[in-house]
Amino acid sequence: SRIVAIRKLVAQKHGVTVNDLCGPRRYPQLIQPRQIAYYIAKRTTSASLPQIGLQFGGRDHTTILYGIRKIAALAASDPDFAADLEQMIEAVKS
């Protein structure tokens, strides 16, 4: 599925493992890559928030929504971050 591809891409780009993205650990260095993956999943798939949550270790849909909003806010305030994000989104789409 596309979400599997998203997990691989984000993990690779941020130097973490797919297991890290889906696992229960809440280390600061895992939080942003995880949120980026939620954001890309929301932008490039028709999956609902609960469905995205299930793909990331059974996270609650509110967790997914919070992460998406964090990344959207960061992208709005940081053009470089936004450009990186768009690059990942294009890579997933192709």
PDB file of N, CA and C in Angstrom:
ATOM      1  N   SER A   1       0.840  -1.196   0.000  1.00  0.00           N
ATOM      2  CA  SER A   1       0.000   0.000   0.000  1.00  0.00           C
ATOM      3  C   SER A   1       0.877   1.248   0.000  1.00  0.00           C
ATOM      4  N   ARG A   2       0.248   2.375  -0.298  1.00  0.00           N
ATOM      5  CA  ARG A   2       1.000   3.623  -0.329  1.00  0.00           C
ATOM      6  C   ARG A   2       1.545   3.975   1.059  1.00  0.00           C
ATOM      7  N   ILE A   3       0.804   3.632   2.102  1.00  0.00           N
ATOM      8  CA  ILE A   3       1.274   3.975   3.454  1.00  0.00           C
ATOM      9  C   ILE A   3       2.558   3.212   3.791  1.00  0.00           C
ATOM     10  N   VAL A   4       2.677   1.993   3.296  1.00  0.00           N
ATOM     11  CA  VAL A   4       3.916   1.228   3.491  1.00  0.00           C
ATOM     12  C   VAL A   4       5.083   1.973   2.831  1.00  0.00           C
ATOM     13  N   ALA A   5       4.852   2.484   1.627  1.00  0.00           N
ATOM     14  CA  ALA A   5       5.877   3.249   0.907  1.00  0.00           C
ATOM     15  C   ALA A   5       6.233   4.531   1.657  1.00  0.00           C
ATOM     16  N   ILE A   6       5.215   5.182   2.220  1.00  0.00           N
ATOM     17  CA  ILE A   6       5.432   6.413   2.995  1.00  0.00           C
ATOM     18  C   ILE A   6       6.297   6.115   4.217  1.00  0.00           C
ATOM     19  N   ARG A   7       5.960   5.038   4.923  1.00  0.00           N
ATOM     20  CA  ARG A   7       6.742   4.679   6.118  1.00  0.00           C
ATOM     21  C   ARG A   7       8.206   4.447   5.750  1.00  0.00           C
ATOM     22  N   LYS A   8       8.437   3.708   4.651  1.00  0.00           N
ATOM     23  CA  LYS A   8       9.817   3.426   4.221  1.00  0.00           C
ATOM     24  C   LYS A   8      10.560   4.712   3.875  1.00  0.00           C
ATOM     25  N   LEU A   9       9.910   5.568   3.096  1.00  0.00           N
ATOM     26  CA  LEU A   9      10.537   6.808   2.651  1.00  0.00           C
ATOM     27  C   LEU A   9      10.898   7.704   3.832  1.00  0.00           C
ATOM     28  N   VAL A  10       9.948   7.914   4.728  1.00  0.00           N
ATOM     29  CA  VAL A  10      10.175   8.813   5.869  1.00  0.00           C
ATOM     30  C   VAL A  10      11.251   8.238   6.799  1.00  0.00           C
ATOM     31  N   ALA A  11      11.192   6.930   7.032  1.00  0.00           N
ATOM     32  CA  ALA A  11      12.188   6.291   7.899  1.00  0.00           C
ATOM     33  C   ALA A  11      13.589   6.478   7.317  1.00  0.00           C
ATOM     34  N   GLN A  12      13.702   6.215   6.013  1.00  0.00           N
ATOM     35  CA  GLN A  12      14.994   6.332   5.331  1.00  0.00           C
ATOM     36  C   GLN A  12      15.512   7.769   5.385  1.00  0.00           C
ATOM     37  N   LYS A  13      14.646   8.729   5.099  1.00  0.00           N
ATOM     38  CA  LYS A  13      15.043  10.130   5.038  1.00  0.00           C
ATOM     39  C   LYS A  13      15.430  10.687   6.412  1.00  0.00           C
ATOM     40  N   HIS A  14      14.881  10.108   7.476  1.00  0.00           N
ATOM     41  CA  HIS A  14      15.155  10.635   8.819  1.00  0.00           C
ATOM     42  C   HIS A  14      16.043   9.731   9.676  1.00  0.00           C
ATOM     43  N   GLY A  15      16.572   8.676   9.058  1.00  0.00           N
ATOM     44  CA  GLY A  15      17.527   7.833   9.769  1.00  0.00           C
ATOM     45  C   GLY A  15      16.924   7.060  10.925  1.00  0.00           C
ATOM     46  N   VAL A  16      15.658   6.666  10.783  1.00  0.00           N
ATOM     47  CA  VAL A  16      15.014   5.817  11.787  1.00  0.00           C
ATOM     48  C   VAL A  16      14.503   4.571  11.070  1.00  0.00           C
ATOM     49  N   THR A  17      13.987   3.609  11.818  1.00  0.00           N
ATOM     50  CA  THR A  17      13.459   2.404  11.167  1.00  0.00           C
ATOM     51  C   THR A  17      11.940   2.501  11.068  1.00  0.00           C
ATOM     52  N   VAL A  18      11.378   1.690  10.180  1.00  0.00           N
ATOM     53  CA  VAL A  18       9.921   1.628  10.057  1.00  0.00           C
ATOM     54  C   VAL A  18       9.328   1.185  11.397  1.00  0.00           C
ATOM     55  N   ASN A  19      10.014   0.270  12.084  1.00  0.00           N
ATOM     56  CA  ASN A  19       9.549  -0.171  13.408  1.00  0.00           C
ATOM     57  C   ASN A  19       9.508   0.988  14.401  1.00  0.00           C
ATOM     58  N   ASP A  20      10.504   1.888  14.299  1.00  0.00           N
ATOM     59  CA  ASP A  20      10.503   3.074  15.159  1.00  0.00           C
ATOM     60  C   ASP A  20       9.245   3.918  14.904  1.00  0.00           C
ATOM     61  N   LEU A  21       8.895   4.085  13.637  1.00  0.00           N
ATOM     62  CA  LEU A  21       7.742   4.918  13.286  1.00  0.00           C
ATOM     63  C   LEU A  21       6.440   4.309  13.806  1.00  0.00           C
ATOM     64  N   CYS A  22       6.375   2.984  13.811  1.00  0.00           N
ATOM     65  CA  CYS A  22       5.128   2.305  14.183  1.00  0.00           C
ATOM     66  C   CYS A  22       5.111   1.862  15.636  1.00  0.00           C
ATOM     67  N   GLY A  23       6.261   1.918  16.286  1.00  0.00           N
ATOM     68  CA  GLY A  23       6.379   1.395  17.639  1.00  0.00           C
ATOM     69  C   GLY A  23       5.828   2.329  18.695  1.00  0.00           C
ATOM     70  N   PRO A  24       5.840   1.873  19.932  1.00  0.00           N
ATOM     71  CA  PRO A  24       5.247   2.631  21.037  1.00  0.00           C
ATOM     72  C   PRO A  24       6.155   3.723  21.612  1.00  0.00           C
ATOM     73  N   ARG A  25       7.442   3.701  21.257  1.00  0.00           N
ATOM     74  CA  ARG A  25       8.379   4.641  21.885  1.00  0.00           C
ATOM     75  C   ARG A  25       8.075   6.075  21.498  1.00  0.00           C
ATOM     76  N   ARG A  26       8.257   6.970  22.478  1.00  0.00           N
ATOM     77  CA  ARG A  26       7.943   8.381  22.245  1.00  0.00           C
ATOM     78  C   ARG A  26       9.170   9.259  22.398  1.00  0.00           C
ATOM     79  N   TYR A  27      10.271   8.821  21.811  1.00  0.00           N
ATOM     80  CA  TYR A  27      11.496   9.619  21.848  1.00  0.00           C
ATOM     81  C   TYR A  27      11.322  10.867  20.994  1.00  0.00           C
ATOM     82  N   PRO A  28      11.892  11.982  21.438  1.00  0.00           N
ATOM     83  CA  PRO A  28      11.764  13.218  20.649  1.00  0.00           C
ATOM     84  C   PRO A  28      12.212  13.049  19.192  1.00  0.00           C
ATOM     85  N   GLN A  29      13.256  12.267  18.974  1.00  0.00           N
ATOM     86  CA  GLN A  29      13.767  12.127  17.603  1.00  0.00           C
ATOM     87  C   GLN A  29      12.851  11.290  16.705  1.00  0.00           C
ATOM     88  N   LEU A  30      11.869  10.629  17.295  1.00  0.00           N
ATOM     89  CA  LEU A  30      10.914   9.840  16.499  1.00  0.00           C
ATOM     90  C   LEU A  30       9.623  10.599  16.236  1.00  0.00           C
ATOM     91  N   ILE A  31       9.345  11.580  17.051  1.00  0.00           N
ATOM     92  CA  ILE A  31       8.027  12.223  16.977  1.00  0.00           C
ATOM     93  C   ILE A  31       7.822  12.966  15.665  1.00  0.00           C
ATOM     94  N   GLN A  32       8.789  13.804  15.284  1.00  0.00           N
ATOM     95  CA  GLN A  32       8.584  14.554  14.046  1.00  0.00           C
ATOM     96  C   GLN A  32       8.541  13.667  12.794  1.00  0.00           C
ATOM     97  N   PRO A  33       9.463  12.709  12.630  1.00  0.00           N
ATOM     98  CA  PRO A  33       9.332  11.832  11.452  1.00  0.00           C
ATOM     99  C   PRO A  33       7.980  11.123  11.404  1.00  0.00           C
ATOM    100  N   ARG A  34       7.504  10.696  12.545  1.00  0.00           N
ATOM    101  CA  ARG A  34       6.207  10.025  12.627  1.00  0.00           C
ATOM    102  C   ARG A  34       5.095  10.970  12.167  1.00  0.00           C
ATOM    103  N   GLN A  35       5.137  12.208  12.654  1.00  0.00           N
ATOM    104  CA  GLN A  35       4.118  13.191  12.285  1.00  0.00           C
ATOM    105  C   GLN A  35       4.186  13.528  10.800  1.00  0.00           C
ATOM    106  N   ILE A  36       5.410  13.577  10.266  1.00  0.00           N
ATOM    107  CA  ILE A  36       5.579  13.815   8.825  1.00  0.00           C
ATOM    108  C   ILE A  36       4.914  12.685   8.041  1.00  0.00           C
ATOM    109  N   ALA A  37       5.102  11.467   8.497  1.00  0.00           N
ATOM    110  CA  ALA A  37       4.490  10.316   7.817  1.00  0.00           C
ATOM    111  C   ALA A  37       2.964  10.406   7.861  1.00  0.00           C
ATOM    112  N   TYR A  38       2.400  10.830   9.002  1.00  0.00           N
ATOM    113  CA  TYR A  38       0.938  10.985   9.079  1.00  0.00           C
ATOM    114  C   TYR A  38       0.477  12.007   8.050  1.00  0.00           C
ATOM    115  N   TYR A  39       1.208  13.115   8.012  1.00  0.00           N
ATOM    116  CA  TYR A  39       0.840  14.227   7.127  1.00  0.00           C
ATOM    117  C   TYR A  39       0.850  13.778   5.664  1.00  0.00           C
ATOM    118  N   ILE A  40       1.924  13.090   5.276  1.00  0.00           N
ATOM    119  CA  ILE A  40       2.030  12.626   3.888  1.00  0.00           C
ATOM    120  C   ILE A  40       0.936  11.599   3.582  1.00  0.00           C
ATOM    121  N   ALA A  41       0.649  10.734   4.542  1.00  0.00           N
ATOM    122  CA  ALA A  41      -0.408   9.738   4.348  1.00  0.00           C
ATOM    123  C   ALA A  41      -1.757  10.432   4.126  1.00  0.00           C
ATOM    124  N   LYS A  42      -2.011  11.477   4.891  1.00  0.00           N
ATOM    125  CA  LYS A  42      -3.278  12.202   4.758  1.00  0.00           C
ATOM    126  C   LYS A  42      -3.355  12.906   3.405  1.00  0.00           C
ATOM    127  N   ARG A  43      -2.225  13.461   2.969  1.00  0.00           N
ATOM    128  CA  ARG A  43      -2.210  14.212   1.707  1.00  0.00           C
ATOM    129  C   ARG A  43      -2.282  13.313   0.464  1.00  0.00           C
ATOM    130  N   THR A  44      -1.772  12.088   0.576  1.00  0.00           N
ATOM    131  CA  THR A  44      -1.619  11.276  -0.643  1.00  0.00           C
ATOM    132  C   THR A  44      -2.502  10.030  -0.687  1.00  0.00           C
ATOM    133  N   THR A  45      -3.307   9.803   0.355  1.00  0.00           N
ATOM    134  CA  THR A  45      -4.192   8.642   0.346  1.00  0.00           C
ATOM    135  C   THR A  45      -5.600   9.090   0.738  1.00  0.00           C
ATOM    136  N   SER A  46      -6.546   8.219   0.548  1.00  0.00           N
ATOM    137  CA  SER A  46      -7.917   8.527   0.963  1.00  0.00           C
ATOM    138  C   SER A  46      -8.201   7.928   2.341  1.00  0.00           C
ATOM    139  N   ALA A  47      -7.158   7.444   3.012  1.00  0.00           N
ATOM    140  CA  ALA A  47      -7.316   6.806   4.324  1.00  0.00           C
ATOM    141  C   ALA A  47      -7.860   7.815   5.349  1.00  0.00           C
ATOM    142  N   SER A  48      -8.731   7.328   6.219  1.00  0.00           N
ATOM    143  CA  SER A  48      -9.262   8.166   7.301  1.00  0.00           C
ATOM    144  C   SER A  48      -8.198   8.266   8.402  1.00  0.00           C
ATOM    145  N   LEU A  49      -8.401   9.182   9.324  1.00  0.00           N
ATOM    146  CA  LEU A  49      -7.465   9.313  10.445  1.00  0.00           C
ATOM    147  C   LEU A  49      -7.357   8.017  11.247  1.00  0.00           C
ATOM    148  N   PRO A  50      -8.491   7.351  11.587  1.00  0.00           N
ATOM    149  CA  PRO A  50      -8.362   6.068  12.297  1.00  0.00           C
ATOM    150  C   PRO A  50      -7.590   5.015  11.480  1.00  0.00           C
ATOM    151  N   GLN A  51      -7.791   5.010  10.152  1.00  0.00           N
ATOM    152  CA  GLN A  51      -7.063   4.052   9.306  1.00  0.00           C
ATOM    153  C   GLN A  51      -5.564   4.353   9.305  1.00  0.00           C
ATOM    154  N   ILE A  52      -5.214   5.636   9.242  1.00  0.00           N
ATOM    155  CA  ILE A  52      -3.794   6.012   9.301  1.00  0.00           C
ATOM    156  C   ILE A  52      -3.230   5.595  10.658  1.00  0.00           C
ATOM    157  N   GLY A  53      -3.987   5.838  11.722  1.00  0.00           N
ATOM    158  CA  GLY A  53      -3.550   5.456  13.070  1.00  0.00           C
ATOM    159  C   GLY A  53      -3.233   3.975  13.173  1.00  0.00           C
ATOM    160  N   LEU A  54      -4.076   3.151  12.553  1.00  0.00           N
ATOM    161  CA  LEU A  54      -3.846   1.701  12.580  1.00  0.00           C
ATOM    162  C   LEU A  54      -2.545   1.330  11.885  1.00  0.00           C
ATOM    163  N   GLN A  55      -2.201   2.060  10.819  1.00  0.00           N
ATOM    164  CA  GLN A  55      -0.974   1.786  10.071  1.00  0.00           C
ATOM    165  C   GLN A  55       0.282   2.200  10.858  1.00  0.00           C
ATOM    166  N   PHE A  56       0.087   2.978  11.902  1.00  0.00           N
ATOM    167  CA  PHE A  56       1.207   3.429  12.726  1.00  0.00           C
ATOM    168  C   PHE A  56       1.069   2.901  14.148  1.00  0.00           C
ATOM    169  N   GLY A  57       0.875   1.606  14.259  1.00  0.00           N
ATOM    170  CA  GLY A  57       0.881   0.962  15.567  1.00  0.00           C
ATOM    171  C   GLY A  57      -0.383   1.181  16.376  1.00  0.00           C
ATOM    172  N   GLY A  58      -1.497   1.426  15.710  1.00  0.00           N
ATOM    173  CA  GLY A  58      -2.765   1.553  16.427  1.00  0.00           C
ATOM    174  C   GLY A  58      -2.920   2.859  17.186  1.00  0.00           C
ATOM    175  N   ARG A  59      -2.346   3.932  16.634  1.00  0.00           N
ATOM    176  CA  ARG A  59      -2.483   5.225  17.315  1.00  0.00           C
ATOM    177  C   ARG A  59      -3.901   5.773  17.148  1.00  0.00           C
ATOM    178  N   ASP A  60      -4.306   6.553  18.139  1.00  0.00           N
ATOM    179  CA  ASP A  60      -5.638   7.149  18.144  1.00  0.00           C
ATOM    180  C   ASP A  60      -5.755   8.212  17.041  1.00  0.00           C
ATOM    181  N   HIS A  61      -6.947   8.364  16.470  1.00  0.00           N
ATOM    182  CA  HIS A  61      -7.116   9.345  15.380  1.00  0.00           C
ATOM    183  C   HIS A  61      -6.812  10.769  15.839  1.00  0.00           C
ATOM    184  N   THR A  62      -7.011  11.065  17.129  1.00  0.00           N
ATOM    185  CA  THR A  62      -6.697  12.411  17.614  1.00  0.00           C
ATOM    186  C   THR A  62      -5.187  12.664  17.595  1.00  0.00           C
ATOM    187  N   THR A  63      -4.415  11.611  17.840  1.00  0.00           N
ATOM    188  CA  THR A  63      -2.946  11.705  17.768  1.00  0.00           C
ATOM    189  C   THR A  63      -2.532  12.031  16.337  1.00  0.00           C
ATOM    190  N   ILE A  64      -3.178  11.366  15.375  1.00  0.00           N
ATOM    191  CA  ILE A  64      -2.867  11.579  13.966  1.00  0.00           C
ATOM    192  C   ILE A  64      -3.207  13.016  13.570  1.00  0.00           C
ATOM    193  N   LEU A  65      -4.387  13.474  13.979  1.00  0.00           N
ATOM    194  CA  LEU A  65      -4.825  14.831  13.645  1.00  0.00           C
ATOM    195  C   LEU A  65      -3.873  15.866  14.241  1.00  0.00           C
ATOM    196  N   TYR A  66      -3.480  15.665  15.487  1.00  0.00           N
ATOM    197  CA  TYR A  66      -2.545  16.581  16.145  1.00  0.00           C
ATOM    198  C   TYR A  66      -1.234  16.644  15.366  1.00  0.00           C
ATOM    199  N   GLY A  67      -0.717  15.477  14.977  1.00  0.00           N
ATOM    200  CA  GLY A  67       0.541  15.417  14.224  1.00  0.00           C
ATOM    201  C   GLY A  67       0.440  16.122  12.887  1.00  0.00           C
ATOM    202  N   ILE A  68      -0.669  15.909  12.186  1.00  0.00           N
ATOM    203  CA  ILE A  68      -0.878  16.547  10.874  1.00  0.00           C
ATOM    204  C   ILE A  68      -0.901  18.067  11.034  1.00  0.00           C
ATOM    205  N   ARG A  69      -1.597  18.534  12.070  1.00  0.00           N
ATOM    206  CA  ARG A  69      -1.675  19.985  12.303  1.00  0.00           C
ATOM    207  C   ARG A  69      -0.312  20.578  12.660  1.00  0.00           C
ATOM    208  N   LYS A  70       0.483  19.843  13.449  1.00  0.00           N
ATOM    209  CA  LYS A  70       1.829  20.303  13.814  1.00  0.00           C
ATOM    210  C   LYS A  70       2.685  20.483  12.557  1.00  0.00           C
ATOM    211  N   ILE A  71       2.628  19.477  11.673  1.00  0.00           N
ATOM    212  CA  ILE A  71       3.448  19.517  10.457  1.00  0.00           C
ATOM    213  C   ILE A  71       2.957  20.617   9.519  1.00  0.00           C
ATOM    214  N   ALA A  72       1.644  20.783   9.394  1.00  0.00           N
ATOM    215  CA  ALA A  72       1.083  21.842   8.543  1.00  0.00           C
ATOM    216  C   ALA A  72       1.529  23.218   9.049  1.00  0.00           C
ATOM    217  N   ALA A  73       1.525  23.394  10.371  1.00  0.00           N
ATOM    218  CA  ALA A  73       1.937  24.674  10.963  1.00  0.00           C
ATOM    219  C   ALA A  73       3.424  24.924  10.729  1.00  0.00           C
ATOM    220  N   LEU A  74       4.218  23.876  10.884  1.00  0.00           N
ATOM    221  CA  LEU A  74       5.658  23.998  10.670  1.00  0.00           C
ATOM    222  C   LEU A  74       5.955  24.320   9.206  1.00  0.00           C
ATOM    223  N   ALA A  75       5.253  23.657   8.298  1.00  0.00           N
ATOM    224  CA  ALA A  75       5.442  23.902   6.859  1.00  0.00           C
ATOM    225  C   ALA A  75       5.058  25.343   6.508  1.00  0.00           C
ATOM    226  N   ALA A  76       4.018  25.850   7.160  1.00  0.00           N
ATOM    227  CA  ALA A  76       3.553  27.214   6.888  1.00  0.00           C
ATOM    228  C   ALA A  76       4.574  28.256   7.345  1.00  0.00           C
ATOM    229  N   SER A  77       5.362  27.921   8.372  1.00  0.00           N
ATOM    230  CA  SER A  77       6.299  28.894   8.934  1.00  0.00           C
ATOM    231  C   SER A  77       7.744  28.685   8.476  1.00  0.00           C
ATOM    232  N   ASP A  78       8.010  27.577   7.795  1.00  0.00           N
ATOM    233  CA  ASP A  78       9.391  27.252   7.406  1.00  0.00           C
ATOM    234  C   ASP A  78       9.427  26.774   5.942  1.00  0.00           C
ATOM    235  N   PRO A  79       9.774  27.698   5.027  1.00  0.00           N
ATOM    236  CA  PRO A  79       9.757  27.351   3.601  1.00  0.00           C
ATOM    237  C   PRO A  79      10.666  26.168   3.238  1.00  0.00           C
ATOM    238  N   ASP A  80      11.811  26.044   3.897  1.00  0.00           N
ATOM    239  CA  ASP A  80      12.717  24.925   3.601  1.00  0.00           C
ATOM    240  C   ASP A  80      12.082  23.600   3.995  1.00  0.00           C
ATOM    241  N   PHE A  81      11.475  23.584   5.166  1.00  0.00           N
ATOM    242  CA  PHE A  81      10.791  22.385   5.637  1.00  0.00           C
ATOM    243  C   PHE A  81       9.652  22.034   4.678  1.00  0.00           C
ATOM    244  N   ALA A  82       8.892  23.055   4.277  1.00  0.00           N
ATOM    245  CA  ALA A  82       7.771  22.854   3.351  1.00  0.00           C
ATOM    246  C   ALA A  82       8.260  22.251   2.030  1.00  0.00           C
ATOM    247  N   ALA A  83       9.404  22.744   1.533  1.00  0.00           N
ATOM    248  CA  ALA A  83       9.954  22.243   0.267  1.00  0.00           C
ATOM    249  C   ALA A  83      10.352  20.772   0.399  1.00  0.00           C
ATOM    250  N   ASP A  84      10.990  20.421   1.513  1.00  0.00           N
ATOM    251  CA  ASP A  84      11.361  19.017   1.768  1.00  0.00           C
ATOM    252  C   ASP A  84      10.122  18.130   1.803  1.00  0.00           C
ATOM    253  N   LEU A  85       9.089  18.638   2.456  1.00  0.00           N
ATOM    254  CA  LEU A  85       7.834  17.907   2.591  1.00  0.00           C
ATOM    255  C   LEU A  85       7.215  17.644   1.215  1.00  0.00           C
ATOM    256  N   GLU A  86       7.169  18.700   0.388  1.00  0.00           N
ATOM    257  CA  GLU A  86       6.591  18.558  -0.959  1.00  0.00           C
ATOM    258  C   GLU A  86       7.393  17.555  -1.783  1.00  0.00           C
ATOM    259  N   GLN A  87       8.705  17.569  -1.602  1.00  0.00           N
ATOM    260  CA  GLN A  87       9.577  16.630  -2.311  1.00  0.00           C
ATOM    261  C   GLN A  87       9.231  15.185  -1.938  1.00  0.00           C
ATOM    262  N   MET A  88       9.016  14.954  -0.650  1.00  0.00           N
ATOM    263  CA  MET A  88       8.648  13.605  -0.184  1.00  0.00           C
ATOM    264  C   MET A  88       7.272  13.213  -0.719  1.00  0.00           C
ATOM    265  N   ILE A  89       6.346  14.173  -0.727  1.00  0.00           N
ATOM    266  CA  ILE A  89       4.995  13.898  -1.236  1.00  0.00           C
ATOM    267  C   ILE A  89       5.064  13.514  -2.715  1.00  0.00           C
ATOM    268  N   GLU A  90       5.865  14.249  -3.485  1.00  0.00           N
ATOM    269  CA  GLU A  90       6.007  13.912  -4.916  1.00  0.00           C
ATOM    270  C   GLU A  90       6.632  12.545  -5.105  1.00  0.00           C
ATOM    271  N   ALA A  91       7.615  12.231  -4.266  1.00  0.00           N
ATOM    272  CA  ALA A  91       8.296  10.923  -4.364  1.00  0.00           C
ATOM    273  C   ALA A  91       7.325   9.786  -4.102  1.00  0.00           C
ATOM    274  N   VAL A  92       6.412   9.985  -3.166  1.00  0.00           N
ATOM    275  CA  VAL A  92       5.431   8.956  -2.814  1.00  0.00           C
ATOM    276  C   VAL A  92       4.395   8.787  -3.939  1.00  0.00           C
ATOM    277  N   LYS A  93       4.011   9.908  -4.544  1.00  0.00           N
ATOM    278  CA  LYS A  93       2.991   9.879  -5.597  1.00  0.00           C
ATOM    279  C   LYS A  93       3.487   9.152  -6.847  1.00  0.00           C
ATOM    280  N   SER A  94       4.795   9.294  -7.141  1.00  0.00           N
ATOM    281  CA  SER A  94       5.311   8.737  -8.405  1.00  0.00           C
ATOM    282  C   SER A  94       5.505   7.232  -8.332  1.00  0.00           C
TER     283      SER A  94
END
